[in-house]
Structures are given as C-alpha cells and as structure tokens.
XYZ file of C-alpha atoms in Angstrom:
634
model
C 102.058 53.424 109.997
C 99.739 56.350 110.717
C 97.830 56.740 113.980
C 94.571 55.724 112.325
C 96.144 52.757 110.544
C 97.401 51.475 113.902
C 93.973 52.136 115.477
C 92.244 50.162 112.721
C 94.818 47.354 112.828
C 94.295 46.812 116.565
C 90.533 46.754 116.078
C 90.633 43.819 113.672
C 93.649 41.933 115.037
C 92.747 42.251 118.718
C 88.997 42.940 118.658
C 88.330 41.883 122.230
C 90.885 44.281 123.710
C 89.836 47.066 121.352
C 86.096 46.819 121.997
C 86.589 46.358 125.738
C 88.094 49.855 125.670
C 85.189 51.249 123.614
C 82.668 49.674 126.001
C 83.836 52.125 128.658
C 82.186 54.950 126.678
C 78.737 53.917 127.924
C 77.007 52.936 131.184
C 76.321 49.305 132.069
C 74.267 47.879 134.908
C 76.381 44.720 134.741
C 79.673 45.546 132.974
C 80.936 43.082 130.388
C 83.397 40.435 131.493
C 83.270 38.596 128.188
C 83.589 40.695 125.045
C 83.024 38.451 122.060
C 81.411 35.098 121.276
C 82.076 33.758 117.777
C 81.156 30.128 118.445
C 78.410 30.134 115.754
C 79.846 31.871 112.688
C 78.719 34.001 110.946
C 76.598 34.942 113.992
C 78.343 37.163 116.539
C 77.426 37.981 120.143
C 78.969 41.125 121.611
C 79.348 41.603 125.387
C 77.302 38.492 126.310
C 76.149 38.457 129.936
C 76.418 42.238 130.398
C 73.236 44.246 131.008
C 72.383 47.653 129.612
C 69.570 50.007 128.641
C 69.671 52.262 125.557
C 67.312 54.864 127.018
C 69.409 55.177 130.169
C 72.474 55.857 128.034
C 70.628 58.337 125.827
C 68.932 60.302 128.622
C 69.219 59.303 132.287
C 72.987 59.279 132.606
C 73.158 62.887 131.368
C 70.655 64.319 133.874
C 73.052 65.185 136.710
C 75.451 67.165 134.526
C 73.297 68.501 131.691
C 69.640 68.105 132.619
C 68.809 71.648 131.474
C 70.792 71.394 128.250
C 68.884 71.039 124.978
C 68.523 67.387 123.958
C 65.934 67.301 121.171
C 65.200 70.315 118.968
C 62.125 69.961 116.780
C 61.740 72.159 113.718
C 58.815 71.775 111.319
C 58.636 74.026 108.285
C 55.384 72.203 107.474
C 53.511 73.478 110.517
C 55.726 76.393 111.590
C 56.475 74.739 114.933
C 59.870 75.046 116.588
C 60.461 73.638 120.068
C 63.426 72.544 122.158
C 63.335 69.840 124.843
C 66.012 69.696 127.535
C 67.297 66.356 128.789
C 65.058 66.834 131.859
C 62.022 67.498 129.659
C 62.862 64.618 127.331
C 63.181 62.351 130.372
C 59.689 63.325 131.510
C 58.121 62.945 128.045
C 59.660 59.512 127.520
C 58.496 58.290 130.931
C 54.935 59.455 130.213
C 55.001 57.674 126.886
C 56.466 54.545 128.467
C 53.684 54.534 131.055
C 51.074 54.750 128.286
C 52.701 51.844 126.444
C 52.627 49.779 129.616
C 48.990 50.698 130.247
C 48.196 49.322 126.781
C 49.838 46.019 127.660
C 53.335 46.455 126.232
C 56.203 44.815 128.097
C 59.704 43.521 127.617
C 60.163 41.759 124.277
C 56.836 42.922 122.833
C 56.914 44.564 119.424
C 55.695 48.101 118.870
C 55.306 49.186 115.255
C 55.798 52.939 114.798
C 54.230 54.528 111.694
C 54.723 58.235 112.234
C 55.861 61.498 110.683
C 58.947 63.378 111.820
C 57.562 64.704 115.085
C 58.985 64.571 118.649
C 56.394 62.001 119.700
C 57.999 59.511 117.321
C 61.336 59.883 119.126
C 59.590 59.744 122.513
C 57.994 56.457 121.486
C 61.258 54.915 120.262
C 63.010 55.876 123.495
C 60.054 54.689 125.589
C 60.261 51.281 123.913
C 63.978 51.144 124.707
C 63.220 52.166 128.295
C 60.839 49.276 128.989
C 62.623 46.670 126.862
C 60.079 46.572 124.056
C 61.271 46.073 120.465
C 60.394 48.927 118.158
C 59.898 48.565 114.439
C 59.713 51.914 112.664
C 58.046 51.923 109.249
C 58.476 55.006 107.083
C 55.475 57.311 107.564
C 53.064 57.232 104.641
C 54.157 53.803 103.387
C 51.480 52.111 101.252
C 48.914 49.927 102.996
C 50.019 46.710 101.313
C 53.662 47.224 102.238
C 52.701 48.228 105.764
C 50.515 45.130 106.090
C 53.411 42.836 105.189
C 55.516 44.456 107.908
C 52.701 44.124 110.434
C 52.527 40.413 109.650
C 56.286 40.012 109.959
C 56.743 42.019 113.167
C 53.438 40.873 114.806
C 53.256 43.996 116.987
C 51.166 44.127 120.144
C 50.741 47.867 119.596
C 50.894 50.204 116.601
C 51.670 53.877 117.227
C 50.702 56.379 114.543
C 49.350 59.880 113.904
C 46.523 61.477 111.994
C 48.787 62.720 109.207
C 52.153 63.799 107.918
C 52.923 66.740 105.663
C 55.399 67.225 102.824
C 55.767 70.451 100.924
C 52.509 71.699 102.422
C 50.604 68.634 101.208
C 48.899 66.697 103.984
C 48.950 62.893 103.805
C 46.413 61.225 106.079
C 47.970 58.195 107.790
C 44.903 56.733 109.522
C 43.104 55.483 106.365
C 46.359 53.882 105.183
C 46.831 52.238 108.575
C 43.234 51.006 108.762
C 43.549 49.415 105.333
C 46.879 47.829 106.279
C 45.368 46.261 109.401
C 42.455 44.997 107.300
C 44.881 43.407 104.823
C 47.191 41.910 107.466
C 46.715 38.479 108.976
C 47.991 39.745 112.341
C 45.868 42.253 114.247
C 47.452 44.392 116.964
C 45.852 44.534 120.402
C 45.746 48.318 120.271
C 46.508 51.397 118.175
C 47.787 54.600 119.807
C 47.165 57.794 117.831
C 48.711 61.251 118.094
C 46.340 63.895 116.723
C 48.097 66.817 115.024
C 44.803 68.313 113.856
C 45.874 67.886 110.234
C 43.314 65.263 109.172
C 40.125 63.762 110.558
C 40.345 60.272 112.086
C 37.724 57.563 112.422
C 38.422 55.556 115.577
C 37.734 51.844 115.957
C 36.082 51.168 119.314
C 38.082 48.979 121.633
C 41.234 49.148 119.513
C 42.108 52.795 118.860
C 43.239 55.160 121.624
C 43.995 58.869 121.403
C 47.345 59.636 122.981
C 46.552 63.017 124.564
C 44.190 61.852 127.365
C 46.381 58.869 128.192
C 49.495 61.031 128.407
C 47.662 63.459 130.679
C 46.632 60.571 132.926
C 50.301 59.556 133.237
C 51.739 63.086 133.340
C 53.818 62.473 136.483
C 54.751 58.878 135.697
C 58.040 57.456 136.884
C 59.040 54.444 134.827
C 62.382 52.811 135.662
C 64.630 51.414 132.961
C 64.367 47.705 132.198
C 67.888 46.335 131.965
C 68.473 43.997 129.055
C 71.123 41.460 128.229
C 73.522 43.034 125.764
C 72.550 40.515 123.080
C 68.800 41.058 123.437
C 67.016 42.817 120.575
C 66.698 46.593 120.596
C 64.799 47.002 117.325
C 64.094 45.687 113.868
C 64.035 47.785 110.720
C 63.088 46.787 107.195
C 65.483 47.445 104.359
C 64.263 49.946 101.770
C 63.204 48.624 98.397
C 62.297 45.195 99.765
C 60.107 43.141 97.468
C 58.208 40.013 98.422
C 58.654 38.946 102.041
C 60.038 41.851 104.103
C 63.625 41.587 105.326
C 63.764 42.783 108.918
C 67.258 43.751 110.036
C 67.601 42.769 113.706
C 69.860 44.815 115.994
C 71.180 43.982 119.468
C 71.321 46.401 122.418
C 74.787 46.519 123.978
C 76.806 46.221 120.790
C 74.711 48.933 119.161
C 75.157 51.324 122.085
C 78.928 50.835 122.062
C 79.143 51.204 118.279
C 77.204 54.465 118.324
C 79.163 55.920 121.241
C 82.432 55.033 119.519
C 81.313 56.426 116.149
C 80.198 59.716 117.694
C 83.683 60.093 119.163
C 85.968 58.640 116.486
C 84.098 59.350 113.238
C 81.852 62.359 113.823
C 83.996 64.036 116.480
C 80.780 64.951 118.304
C 81.181 66.547 121.708
C 78.779 66.741 124.636
C 76.958 70.068 124.801
C 77.132 70.644 121.035
C 74.406 70.229 118.417
C 74.087 67.523 115.769
C 71.819 67.944 112.737
C 70.846 64.954 110.618
C 68.348 65.722 107.856
C 67.258 62.085 107.531
C 64.015 60.447 108.696
C 63.394 58.043 111.577
C 62.018 55.592 109.002
C 65.587 54.961 107.850
C 68.552 53.589 109.784
C 70.309 56.993 109.716
C 67.390 58.378 111.701
C 67.717 55.609 114.283
C 71.472 55.915 114.677
C 72.074 59.634 114.133
C 68.882 61.485 114.974
C 67.647 59.573 118.009
C 70.290 57.396 119.659
C 73.813 58.438 118.649
C 73.752 62.176 119.404
C 71.878 61.684 122.669
C 74.271 58.959 123.828
C 77.068 61.461 123.152
C 75.321 64.143 125.249
C 74.593 66.305 122.213
C 71.432 68.111 121.189
C 69.833 66.549 118.108
C 67.767 68.502 115.581
C 64.683 66.666 114.305
C 63.536 68.328 111.098
C 60.210 68.005 109.302
C 60.100 69.702 105.915
C 61.896 70.310 102.655
C 65.452 71.673 102.329
C 63.995 74.600 100.388
C 61.085 75.543 102.661
C 61.081 78.147 105.412
C 59.204 78.159 108.713
C 56.547 80.340 107.081
C 56.095 77.641 104.393
C 57.573 80.017 101.820
C 60.483 78.969 99.573
C 63.774 79.301 101.435
C 66.817 77.434 100.160
C 68.780 78.624 103.183
C 66.653 77.097 105.958
C 69.210 74.425 106.882
C 72.024 76.966 107.106
C 69.761 79.228 109.143
C 69.332 76.361 111.633
C 73.081 75.717 111.680
C 73.622 79.346 112.678
C 70.775 79.508 115.205
C 71.607 76.280 117.056
C 75.374 76.388 116.503
C 75.442 73.008 114.776
C 78.902 71.446 114.879
C 78.206 68.239 112.923
C 75.732 67.858 110.076
C 74.625 64.733 108.226
C 72.664 64.729 104.955
C 72.382 62.989 101.582
C 74.042 63.811 98.250
C 70.663 64.201 96.562
C 69.643 66.895 99.040
C 72.813 68.826 98.222
C 72.065 68.521 94.505
C 68.672 70.061 95.189
C 70.382 72.935 96.987
C 72.742 73.416 94.000
C 69.757 74.842 92.152
C 69.343 77.565 94.791
C 71.120 80.906 94.953
C 74.744 80.116 95.964
C 74.746 83.310 98.036
C 72.630 81.410 100.591
C 75.743 79.456 101.576
C 77.402 82.705 102.626
C 74.397 84.408 104.183
C 74.583 82.718 107.596
C 77.291 82.324 110.220
C 78.414 78.707 109.827
C 81.532 79.045 111.965
C 80.290 76.385 114.421
C 80.142 73.723 111.694
C 83.194 71.437 111.657
C 82.084 68.963 108.977
C 79.248 67.913 106.701
C 78.790 64.153 106.351
C 76.951 62.782 103.319
C 75.647 59.258 102.789
C 72.791 57.258 101.301
C 74.114 56.988 97.753
C 77.428 57.629 95.986
C 78.620 61.234 96.203
C 79.697 62.543 92.812
C 82.754 64.781 92.635
C 81.048 67.893 91.161
C 78.474 67.958 93.979
C 81.130 67.357 96.632
C 83.329 70.107 95.227
C 80.422 72.580 94.981
C 79.319 72.187 98.595
C 82.920 72.084 99.874
C 83.700 75.380 98.163
C 80.437 76.897 99.401
C 80.684 75.893 103.059
C 84.440 75.902 103.525
C 84.340 72.853 105.818
C 85.364 69.226 105.241
C 82.800 67.246 103.245
C 83.023 63.656 104.450
C 81.394 60.951 102.409
C 80.507 57.795 104.318
C 79.407 54.408 103.090
C 77.220 52.036 105.063
C 73.953 50.143 105.025
C 70.840 49.456 107.053
C 72.497 46.168 107.891
C 75.673 47.712 109.318
C 74.018 50.341 111.539
C 76.993 52.733 111.313
C 79.634 53.634 108.706
C 81.704 50.892 107.084
C 83.959 53.197 105.053
C 84.634 56.876 105.779
C 87.221 59.134 107.451
C 87.697 58.938 111.235
C 88.800 62.496 111.943
C 88.159 61.953 115.640
C 91.144 59.594 115.621
C 93.401 61.322 113.094
C 92.771 64.090 110.598
C 92.885 62.602 107.137
C 92.045 64.262 103.825
C 88.935 63.240 101.918
C 89.152 62.350 98.244
C 86.265 63.509 96.100
C 84.380 60.476 94.818
C 85.608 58.194 97.610
C 83.886 57.585 100.963
C 87.331 56.938 102.449
C 88.963 53.978 104.158
C 87.614 51.021 106.165
C 86.506 51.924 109.642
C 87.858 50.285 112.788
C 86.233 46.911 113.403
C 85.622 46.221 109.714
C 87.775 43.857 107.658
C 86.790 45.129 104.231
C 87.991 43.259 101.168
C 87.447 43.378 97.416
C 86.880 39.930 95.929
C 86.498 38.612 92.405
C 82.812 37.917 91.864
C 83.316 34.472 90.290
C 86.438 33.043 91.905
C 86.341 34.644 95.363
C 89.991 35.645 94.925
C 91.006 38.786 96.810
C 91.893 41.642 94.486
C 94.804 43.548 95.979
C 96.156 45.639 93.126
C 94.996 49.265 92.877
C 91.832 49.902 90.884
C 90.875 46.238 90.435
C 87.097 46.053 90.370
C 85.316 43.479 92.504
C 82.627 42.906 95.100
C 83.043 44.771 98.397
C 82.762 42.297 101.289
C 83.293 42.260 105.046
C 85.036 39.340 106.741
C 83.661 38.115 110.044
C 83.408 38.645 112.871
C 81.360 41.732 112.132
C 81.787 44.584 114.643
C 79.360 45.727 117.355
C 76.223 47.422 116.027
C 76.120 45.253 112.911
C 72.907 43.320 112.274
C 72.517 40.147 114.338
C 70.358 38.343 111.790
C 67.162 38.719 109.793
C 64.223 38.835 112.176
C 62.840 35.297 112.624
C 64.900 33.952 109.711
C 68.489 32.919 110.497
C 68.699 30.757 107.380
C 67.779 33.666 105.119
C 70.417 35.816 106.857
C 73.129 33.263 106.072
C 71.950 32.461 102.552
C 71.356 36.089 101.530
C 74.453 37.741 102.894
C 77.111 35.107 103.562
C 76.927 32.597 100.714
C 77.116 34.716 97.576
C 80.884 34.597 96.980
C 82.132 31.164 95.822
C 84.146 29.324 98.455
C 84.084 32.187 100.979
C 81.885 32.852 103.990
C 81.984 36.641 103.860
C 79.318 39.303 104.168
C 78.500 40.721 100.734
C 77.560 44.371 100.490
C 76.295 43.677 96.948
C 78.300 46.684 95.796
C 81.106 46.913 93.281
C 84.178 48.756 94.401
C 87.821 49.527 93.758
C 90.650 50.604 96.046
C 93.316 53.084 94.981
C 97.016 53.045 95.735
C 96.423 54.972 98.998
C 93.834 52.507 100.299
C 90.817 54.713 99.600
C 87.729 52.853 98.416
C 85.401 53.902 95.606
C 81.894 52.448 95.367
C 80.812 51.823 91.776
C 77.191 50.775 92.243
C 75.178 47.705 93.097
C 76.237 44.356 91.722
C 72.624 43.906 90.685
C 72.558 47.335 88.950
C 75.217 46.423 86.433
C 74.424 47.073 82.777
C 75.342 44.197 80.470
C 75.782 45.702 77.004
C 76.606 43.109 74.354
C 78.440 41.024 76.953
C 80.301 43.979 78.453
C 79.513 44.781 82.092
C 79.211 48.483 82.883
C 78.455 50.125 86.221
C 75.779 52.814 86.271
C 77.829 54.721 88.862
C 80.754 55.163 86.470
C 78.561 56.536 83.696
C 76.696 58.852 86.086
C 79.968 60.190 87.484
C 81.173 60.976 83.977
C 77.953 62.731 82.909
C 77.629 64.711 86.150
C 81.015 66.273 85.443
C 79.558 68.157 82.458
C 79.071 71.819 83.312
C 75.505 71.803 81.990
C 74.303 68.874 84.129
C 72.669 69.347 87.528
C 71.602 65.748 88.197
C 71.674 62.444 86.361
C 70.358 58.898 86.710
C 71.536 56.075 84.457
C 69.680 52.776 84.197
C 70.027 49.677 82.081
C 67.043 49.049 79.798
C 66.332 45.738 78.066
C 67.317 45.690 74.393
C 66.577 42.864 71.974
C 69.919 43.245 70.194
C 72.431 44.117 72.917
C 70.755 42.636 75.979
C 70.742 46.021 77.700
C 71.487 49.589 76.774
C 72.199 52.537 79.032
C 69.572 55.268 79.286
C 70.508 58.562 80.923
C 67.960 60.925 82.429
C 69.461 64.348 82.998
C 68.254 67.433 84.850
C 69.980 70.302 82.989
C 71.190 73.396 84.768
C 69.768 75.518 81.962
C 66.078 75.033 81.267
C 66.674 75.686 77.570
C 67.380 71.983 77.032
C 63.846 71.265 78.234
C 62.145 73.798 75.981
C 64.356 73.982 72.886
C 64.984 70.898 70.733
C 68.134 72.432 69.313
C 69.593 73.072 72.770
C 68.617 69.555 73.847
C 70.326 67.954 70.841
C 73.479 69.961 71.439
C 73.677 69.044 75.123
C 72.906 65.398 74.357
C 75.718 65.323 71.811
C 78.171 66.839 74.282
C 77.178 64.311 76.970
C 77.500 61.400 74.542
C 80.946 62.552 73.437
C 82.092 63.028 77.028
C 81.123 59.461 77.971
C 82.665 58.007 74.804
C 85.899 59.950 75.373
C 86.248 59.063 79.049
C 84.729 55.573 79.302
C 84.628 54.291 75.732
C 81.939 53.971 73.092
C 80.354 50.939 74.788
C 79.475 53.047 77.836
C 77.795 55.741 75.761
C 74.063 55.904 76.573
C 71.622 54.899 73.865
C 69.728 58.111 74.584
C 69.956 61.072 76.910
C 66.558 62.337 78.019
C 66.131 65.719 79.674
C 63.721 66.040 82.597
C 62.879 68.755 85.098
C 63.275 66.432 88.098
C 64.283 62.878 88.959
C 62.018 60.592 91.008
C 63.281 60.213 94.558
C 62.136 58.961 97.926
C 61.385 61.549 100.582
C 64.767 60.762 102.117
C 66.449 61.759 98.852
C 67.357 58.430 97.247
C 66.965 58.116 93.508
C 64.408 55.508 92.475
C 66.586 53.937 89.791
C 64.711 50.653 89.735
C 61.402 52.446 89.270
C 62.919 54.403 86.369
C 64.138 51.166 84.830
C 60.742 49.500 85.272
C 58.931 52.407 83.602
C 61.388 52.367 80.687
C 60.724 48.652 80.247
C 56.965 49.158 80.618
C 56.881 47.146 83.816
C 55.124 47.841 87.112
C 57.466 50.116 89.110
C 56.155 48.670 92.396
C 55.441 50.505 95.644
C 55.940 54.233 95.097
C 54.463 55.572 98.324
C 57.810 56.936 99.490
C 58.234 58.909 96.254
C 58.555 62.619 96.796
C 57.276 63.821 93.410
C 55.149 61.374 91.345
C 55.165 63.811 88.389
C 58.898 63.166 87.946
C 58.325 59.499 87.135
C 55.382 60.333 84.905
C 57.612 62.651 82.876
C 60.048 59.768 82.346
C 57.160 57.489 81.368
C 56.128 59.932 78.647
C 59.686 60.113 77.301
C 60.250 56.363 77.253
C-alpha cells in the first residue's frame, strides 16, 4: 500500500484520529475535545464545542512572524491598478471595514450580502464579516436583478455591500441600477446598503439607506476590532449554487470544519508553503474564490493574487495573452489554479508566450470547474513543463473531492482523469437504478460520497434541512449517500473519470450517451479548438446530439467546403471511436462558445436556444454574441 493509500485509508476508517491531527494546523480559542458528532445522519458536526475565528486564522496569527509579508496582491487589467497589501496592512483594512459594518448595525449571526466586482474591498468585507461573526453571502457581481432579488429574499441580509460598477474587457457594467431594481423586486429590504465608489459609473443614492464607504472608512481609520470567537459548528457563510432555477439553493458552511479542511488541503493537495504566492484566476462569486483566493492561501500564510480582467488583457488594456505568466514571473507564483476553459482560450494565443517568462517558481497548475479534456491538458503541460493537476469538486464540497495529493505523496496525473479520492471522502460508483456498487474497472455509474462527509463539506441548505436531505441524499434507491449527480468510471489503477452530469445525458433512441464522452472524442481532432455537445429534442429519436465547434482554422467559418470537410472528419471520428449512435446529428462551426465570466460553458443555455426555449438568466455570460450565433445556426 502506498503512502497516500495508507493516508486516505486512515482518514475514512479512523476519521476522529485523522482529523484531530489536521485540527492542529490552525489556531483555536477553545481547542476541540470532541471531533465528530454523527448522531443525526446525514448531518455531521465537526469539532463541536471548540471555538474559532476564520479571520484570526487568515490574518492575526501571521502578524508576529510575517506582518510585512505580502498577503493580498490586487491586479486589475481593467483599470491598470496593481497594489500589494501586507498582512499588517490587510489587518488594518479588515478592522476598518469591520468597524463600518458594526456602525451600520451588523453583529454576530447577521447576514451581509456582498455584490461586488473583483476588488480588494470585496475580500476586506468577507474577512470583516468573519472577524465579527457575521454570515456573508457573496453573489456574483453583475447578476441580474431578478436573480439577485431571490437571493436577497432567501438570505434576508441586514446589510448589502456593493460598488458602483464592475468592468470586463473594458466594458463597464453599472451595479447600482441592478441592485436598486433587485431591492425593489425583493420582499425583504435590507436596513442599509454600503457602496464603494470606483468612479466608473454614476450612482443615485437612496436617503437613509445608502452609505458611501469612503467617509465611513475614514471615520474608523484607526479602529481596533477584536475577533468574535464562534462555535466550530456555527455558520461562516452561505453561497448559492450556479445555475439554480426557481428557489435559490444556499449552500451553508460551518466555521471550524471549513478552516481545518482548507488548512489541510493547502498542505496535502496544493503543497502551498508560507511565504510563497498562490494565484487563483477564479472570482469571489464562486466557491473557488472563497476557498482559494480569500481563505485558503491566507490561512496557509501565503500571498494571494486577486485578479480582475481577462486572461488575454494587459495592464494597459491592450491584448496580451501572456499576462498571467507575466504575473507568475513577477510575484514568483508557486501554485496556480484556473479553469480548463481559460486554458482553451489561451490555446488560441501565440504559444511562444508560454516560454517568454521565467516560470521556474511554478510547481503545479491546478484546473477545475469542468472536465479537463486530454488535448488541452497535454498542450498546457507541454507548454509550461510543470504538473497539470485536474481536480473535481463542487460548491457543496468546499474543497476537492478527487485529485492528486502531491503534498502527501507524488503521484502521476492521468490526462482526462482528476485523480483519486481525497482523504476524508468515501467515494463510490453506484448503479443508478439498483444502488449496487460497481467495482469492476470502467463500469459507468453515479459518483456518490458515503457519510459522514468530511470537514468543510456543506452542513445543509440554508433554512431548508428537508430539501438538503431530499435533494442530495435520497436519489439512489435504497442508499443514503450523497449524490454528486455526475456519471463516472474508475480504471484499474483507481483513477476516476467524470463523464458529465446525470441530468445532461443524451437519450438517443433509448441509448444513453454522455455529452462528456462525445466532447472528449471531438476535441481530440487536430482541427478543433473547443467543443460543446448538447442533447436536442427530436420527434423521432427522443434526442439527438448537436456539436458546436470552434475550429482552429477560421476557414471552416468562412468556406462551406472547408466546413463540410471538417464536419465529415469529426463525424467519422466519433463514429469510429464511440459508434454510430454517438455521432452528432450536425456539427455547427462558431467563432466562440457562450461561457460565464468564470469560464464555464453554458451548455443548458445552448440546449434551450436549440430547442427554441428561454435560456434563462444570462447575466453571467461573458459574450452574448456567442449564444446569438448559435441561435442563428439552430
């Protein structure tokens, strides 16, 4: 048995001993004497009775040894601003912000909804909430008013914190009108709104409700706000899952378990070391931004880069496909975290940019958010010359479920696989109808996690325990297991492969096909840069597969002959590798695929447009023209 196998075995067979050891990675006011309470399955309480504060662990405990070290590095290619905050400076900024929150009536247990762009003040506000025991709820900046209103009603915040505007690709998006409309639509009205003015868009203030941050921060410039110590099981934050329709689904996270999980993951998975720099290209509106921009790196004593802008945009707002690598060189980044889609965007840039900068500090690039196809993984691995580590997890889990824990034992990655189950997770593959565990290599089933779930995992759905149980724990017949709602297989070496959502399966004439498998096959064609496959309703077959391809050569977009040739080659490739049933009904060539600003493909929106249905809330879409192009081809 390898060192990691033994490590993982202990974590699931003796979880109390294992997590008692991991709990020593952080500071407690009252250390845990009891590790685990599983008296109400599937609910789990980690470190009950212990007291802790997330902000203390992210900032205060580092001050004696590394107060002058960089903690938060802000880079905006939208505004040309670049600024570094030391742990001492971050400590001061967070205390000022905490004092302002308290002056506006916020206390322990109160909700603060944060609707902000990727600016330092957003991180200050999150950490200030953690400092005083308030519960933050971050909503992706620029979200549509209706969607924001539903989250306001669910979270019932005492305070909303926002800004005048965000910017993406040089295009300013005013937040205040969206926020005002959301408050008008919502049943719940916050006591106050705190606004950071970036001088990007004019703001109309509502008397008695709206407060500009600058004068209040100046008034509390020298504030000293002590940490409020919380029970480990008390709530740190809620975050809404992306793509939610109908009533929002607020993932609720605890405090102590989350802190331990992040500290352990920074050590065992990311191999992050105090004094180094961590660069996650995500957004605070997503769980990656919570775990690996704000809390995780700081808990580990690392500097964290907070980036506002495109991966192909320089500080002078001019095209620059090397900006991320420039930042890796400048700040000596040792660990980087991004999304597969972002790397596919960079594939279209000059490959010489990967060799232009000194990347010797970089030990690994982690990719997550959607399945990582082998051609993309191989391209970036060859270009950077460092391990490319896929990792699979969800908003609900808070940290990786399946990946490679190189901090425990060096283990090779396999292209197309996120890796093996992480410590603390009992991951199984079950038959969707019978609940039987599938143990033979390459048997396809639903990926599930057996309880008890590890620290950092969601506690429940905010204000809705019944929905938590019914949604996640009762979907597999005869088994109370957490469903990831993803298909998967496991190979003979124990590596997992994620094949797509169980609700994204294409049913063609009674045959079930995963979109992931078809996409993987098509993306392996030398002429394909990106691909999205969706199932579209068909009166004869039930569904047919439609493939939307971004070609590497623009000729397929301009020349019908070139398009027909490439389509034929793609069709033949799928038929040869997966069988005729998997062959798409049509292959359409587009210049870009519709994605969110965090880089996720909007597959359901593509499907809706193809079926002439309403694609729903598209406010997080990066390029609306991409979906319109698909609409015209459908």
